[in-house]
Amino acid sequence: MSTSNAQAFPLEASEHITIPRPADWTRQDTEGTDMVLLSPPVRAGVFRPNVVVTSQPYEGSIAKLSTFAMAAALGELTSLHLIACNIWPHPAGDGRQIEYTHQMGNQILHVQRWTFAVDGKAVDVTATCSSTQLTAIDGLFGYLAANIEFLKAA
């Protein structure tokens, strides 16, 4: 995606980050999250791709944080298949990209998580789609993650 597409991606801000939002997606404020970005509605029975941003106080290392994130996913999700946990370089400090699939009902969901330990916070950006949607949406998720910016604490 080129920067000429920037107009199609207005920025959404939480207390800790900004992230581009595809123009046809909507923002939803949901308790327990910093923000949720939702793709346009799809037909009944089809998973609606989304991006969820959460944050919480955290003073530990990114290695420990990514271990917690993977352990939580393994303990909470059905038929989880871990694909990768990679260092995710970022100007604010290295994060981790964790990628996995899991089963929800009769669908296999594909999850990409970008986890950061920055300025005394654990910030988690989770992008989810069905495995059948991944080919169409993978580039978009990568673009959103590559353009996350951290806001300086006041």
mmCIF file of C-alpha atoms in Angstrom:
data_model
loop_
_atom_site.group_PDB
_atom_site.id
_atom_site.type_symbol
_atom_site.label_atom_id
_atom_site.label_comp_id
_atom_site.label_asym_id
_atom_site.label_seq_id
_atom_site.Cartn_x
_atom_site.Cartn_y
_atom_site.Cartn_z
ATOM 1 C CA MET A 1 0.000 0.000 0.000
ATOM 2 C CA SER A 2 1.440 3.332 -0.928
ATOM 3 C CA THR A 3 1.281 6.601 0.952
ATOM 4 C CA SER A 4 -0.972 7.923 -1.809
ATOM 5 C CA ASN A 5 -3.637 5.815 -0.106
ATOM 6 C CA ALA A 6 -3.233 7.821 3.121
ATOM 7 C CA GLN A 7 -6.546 9.640 2.522
ATOM 8 C CA ALA A 8 -8.285 6.262 2.603
ATOM 9 C CA PHE A 9 -6.813 5.643 6.068
ATOM 10 C CA PRO A 10 -7.788 8.306 8.605
ATOM 11 C CA LEU A 11 -5.996 7.932 11.927
ATOM 12 C CA GLU A 12 -7.787 6.660 15.009
ATOM 13 C CA ALA A 13 -6.277 7.412 18.403
ATOM 14 C CA SER A 14 -6.507 5.750 21.766
ATOM 15 C CA GLU A 15 -4.815 6.997 24.898
ATOM 16 C CA HIS A 16 -1.572 5.260 23.863
ATOM 17 C CA ILE A 17 -1.460 4.800 20.072
ATOM 18 C CA THR A 18 -2.669 5.989 16.723
ATOM 19 C CA ILE A 19 -3.483 3.473 14.017
ATOM 20 C CA PRO A 20 -4.807 3.978 10.494
ATOM 21 C CA ARG A 21 -8.432 2.948 9.938
ATOM 22 C CA PRO A 22 -9.634 1.924 6.491
ATOM 23 C CA ALA A 23 -12.209 4.543 5.442
ATOM 24 C CA ASP A 24 -15.001 1.976 5.098
ATOM 25 C CA TRP A 25 -14.340 0.471 8.557
ATOM 26 C CA THR A 26 -15.997 1.797 11.705
ATOM 27 C CA ARG A 27 -14.695 2.440 15.176
ATOM 28 C CA GLN A 28 -16.538 1.015 18.142
ATOM 29 C CA ASP A 29 -15.714 1.859 21.741
ATOM 30 C CA THR A 30 -16.127 -1.313 23.767
ATOM 31 C CA GLU A 31 -15.614 -1.650 27.516
ATOM 32 C CA GLY A 32 -12.282 -3.282 28.326
ATOM 33 C CA THR A 33 -10.641 -2.131 25.097
ATOM 34 C CA ASP A 34 -8.963 1.047 23.925
ATOM 35 C CA MET A 35 -10.755 0.699 20.575
ATOM 36 C CA VAL A 36 -12.237 -1.795 18.151
ATOM 37 C CA LEU A 37 -12.118 -1.302 14.374
ATOM 38 C CA LEU A 38 -14.723 -3.265 12.404
ATOM 39 C CA SER A 39 -14.813 -4.077 8.715
ATOM 40 C CA PRO A 40 -18.031 -3.314 6.840
ATOM 41 C CA PRO A 41 -20.821 -5.748 7.757
ATOM 42 C CA VAL A 42 -20.724 -9.030 5.891
ATOM 43 C CA ARG A 43 -23.500 -11.498 5.174
ATOM 44 C CA ALA A 44 -24.908 -13.658 7.940
ATOM 45 C CA GLY A 45 -22.633 -16.486 9.047
ATOM 46 C CA VAL A 46 -19.465 -14.815 7.737
ATOM 47 C CA PHE A 47 -16.899 -13.571 10.253
ATOM 48 C CA ARG A 48 -16.497 -9.782 10.402
ATOM 49 C CA PRO A 49 -12.770 -8.920 10.366
ATOM 50 C CA ASN A 50 -11.680 -6.616 13.161
ATOM 51 C CA VAL A 51 -8.776 -4.988 14.950
ATOM 52 C CA VAL A 52 -8.847 -4.673 18.754
ATOM 53 C CA VAL A 53 -6.477 -2.427 20.715
ATOM 54 C CA THR A 54 -5.982 -2.949 24.456
ATOM 55 C CA SER A 55 -3.528 -1.588 26.986
ATOM 56 C CA GLN A 56 -2.756 -2.007 30.656
ATOM 57 C CA PRO A 57 -0.016 -1.001 33.088
ATOM 58 C CA TYR A 58 3.081 -3.191 32.679
ATOM 59 C CA GLU A 59 6.696 -2.793 33.758
ATOM 60 C CA GLY A 60 8.159 -6.122 32.587
ATOM 61 C CA SER A 61 10.077 -7.208 29.503
ATOM 62 C CA ILE A 62 8.618 -7.765 26.043
ATOM 63 C CA ALA A 63 9.881 -11.374 26.166
ATOM 64 C CA LYS A 64 7.832 -12.055 29.286
ATOM 65 C CA LEU A 65 4.824 -10.177 27.885
ATOM 66 C CA SER A 66 4.804 -12.221 24.673
ATOM 67 C CA THR A 67 5.072 -15.410 26.735
ATOM 68 C CA PHE A 68 2.033 -14.315 28.778
ATOM 69 C CA ALA A 69 0.118 -13.528 25.563
ATOM 70 C CA MET A 70 0.853 -16.937 24.029
ATOM 71 C CA ALA A 71 0.051 -18.789 27.267
ATOM 72 C CA ALA A 72 -3.278 -16.941 27.592
ATOM 73 C CA ALA A 73 -4.209 -17.822 24.010
ATOM 74 C CA LEU A 74 -3.283 -21.482 24.548
ATOM 75 C CA GLY A 75 -5.364 -21.622 27.727
ATOM 76 C CA GLU A 76 -8.448 -19.813 26.402
ATOM 77 C CA LEU A 77 -8.893 -20.840 22.772
ATOM 78 C CA THR A 78 -10.041 -24.050 21.092
ATOM 79 C CA SER A 79 -7.786 -25.922 18.656
ATOM 80 C CA LEU A 80 -5.065 -23.274 18.727
ATOM 81 C CA HIS A 81 -2.234 -23.638 16.222
ATOM 82 C CA LEU A 82 0.702 -21.298 16.864
ATOM 83 C CA ILE A 83 2.227 -20.138 13.588
ATOM 84 C CA ALA A 84 4.896 -17.668 14.720
ATOM 85 C CA CYS A 85 6.232 -15.379 17.415
ATOM 86 C CA ASN A 86 8.677 -12.921 15.896
ATOM 87 C CA ILE A 87 10.482 -9.780 17.014
ATOM 88 C CA TRP A 88 8.600 -6.806 15.578
ATOM 89 C CA PRO A 89 11.004 -3.865 15.249
ATOM 90 C CA HIS A 90 9.457 -0.505 16.046
ATOM 91 C CA PRO A 91 10.970 2.942 16.693
ATOM 92 C CA ALA A 92 9.449 2.902 20.214
ATOM 93 C CA GLY A 93 11.146 -0.429 20.965
ATOM 94 C CA ASP A 94 10.923 -3.996 19.781
ATOM 95 C CA GLY A 95 7.540 -5.647 20.066
ATOM 96 C CA ARG A 96 6.414 -9.116 19.158
ATOM 97 C CA GLN A 97 4.203 -10.356 16.362
ATOM 98 C CA ILE A 98 2.323 -13.464 17.389
ATOM 99 C CA GLU A 99 0.321 -15.316 14.763
ATOM 100 C CA TYR A 100 -2.016 -18.250 15.272
ATOM 101 C CA THR A 101 -5.267 -19.879 14.233
ATOM 102 C CA HIS A 102 -8.031 -21.202 16.442
ATOM 103 C CA GLN A 103 -11.501 -22.611 16.086
ATOM 104 C CA MET A 104 -14.645 -20.636 16.937
ATOM 105 C CA GLY A 105 -17.786 -22.623 16.286
ATOM 106 C CA ASN A 106 -17.437 -24.067 12.806
ATOM 107 C CA GLN A 107 -14.941 -21.420 11.632
ATOM 108 C CA ILE A 108 -11.161 -21.309 11.772
ATOM 109 C CA LEU A 109 -10.021 -17.789 12.705
ATOM 110 C CA HIS A 110 -6.629 -16.339 11.823
ATOM 111 C CA VAL A 111 -5.155 -13.952 14.410
ATOM 112 C CA GLN A 112 -2.213 -11.595 14.116
ATOM 113 C CA ARG A 113 -1.175 -9.839 17.344
ATOM 114 C CA TRP A 114 1.366 -7.089 17.771
ATOM 115 C CA THR A 115 2.365 -6.733 21.416
ATOM 116 C CA PHE A 116 4.522 -3.949 22.829
ATOM 117 C CA ALA A 117 5.915 -3.038 26.248
ATOM 118 C CA VAL A 118 6.263 0.760 26.011
ATOM 119 C CA ASP A 119 6.323 3.551 28.614
ATOM 120 C CA GLY A 120 5.084 1.349 31.463
ATOM 121 C CA LYS A 121 2.228 -0.088 29.377
ATOM 122 C CA ALA A 122 1.504 -3.357 27.632
ATOM 123 C CA VAL A 123 -0.178 -2.472 24.337
ATOM 124 C CA ASP A 124 -1.773 -5.224 22.271
ATOM 125 C CA VAL A 125 -3.136 -4.827 18.733
ATOM 126 C CA THR A 126 -5.056 -7.924 17.626
ATOM 127 C CA ALA A 127 -6.259 -8.359 14.044
ATOM 128 C CA THR A 128 -8.670 -11.224 13.380
ATOM 129 C CA CYS A 129 -10.299 -12.648 10.261
ATOM 130 C CA SER A 130 -11.480 -16.077 9.178
ATOM 131 C CA SER A 131 -8.812 -18.214 7.551
ATOM 132 C CA THR A 132 -10.751 -17.987 4.277
ATOM 133 C CA GLN A 133 -10.498 -14.160 4.390
ATOM 134 C CA LEU A 134 -6.752 -14.043 5.079
ATOM 135 C CA THR A 135 -5.584 -13.797 1.472
ATOM 136 C CA ALA A 136 -7.770 -10.743 0.901
ATOM 137 C CA ILE A 137 -6.977 -8.959 4.179
ATOM 138 C CA ASP A 138 -3.424 -9.960 5.176
ATOM 139 C CA GLY A 139 -1.809 -6.979 3.400
ATOM 140 C CA LEU A 140 -4.214 -4.584 5.109
ATOM 141 C CA PHE A 141 -3.421 -5.984 8.564
ATOM 142 C CA GLY A 142 0.307 -5.643 7.832
ATOM 143 C CA TYR A 143 -0.159 -2.031 6.719
ATOM 144 C CA LEU A 144 -2.084 -1.144 9.870
ATOM 145 C CA ALA A 145 0.554 -2.751 12.105
ATOM 146 C CA ALA A 146 3.437 -1.082 10.266
ATOM 147 C CA ASN A 147 1.810 2.314 10.839
ATOM 148 C CA ILE A 148 1.090 2.081 14.566
ATOM 149 C CA GLU A 149 2.457 5.143 16.349
ATOM 150 C CA PHE A 150 2.852 5.456 20.095
ATOM 151 C CA LEU A 151 1.727 8.635 21.797
ATOM 152 C CA LYS A 152 4.020 10.164 24.389
ATOM 153 C CA ALA A 153 2.696 9.963 27.931
ATOM 154 C CA ALA A 154 1.673 13.381 29.227
#
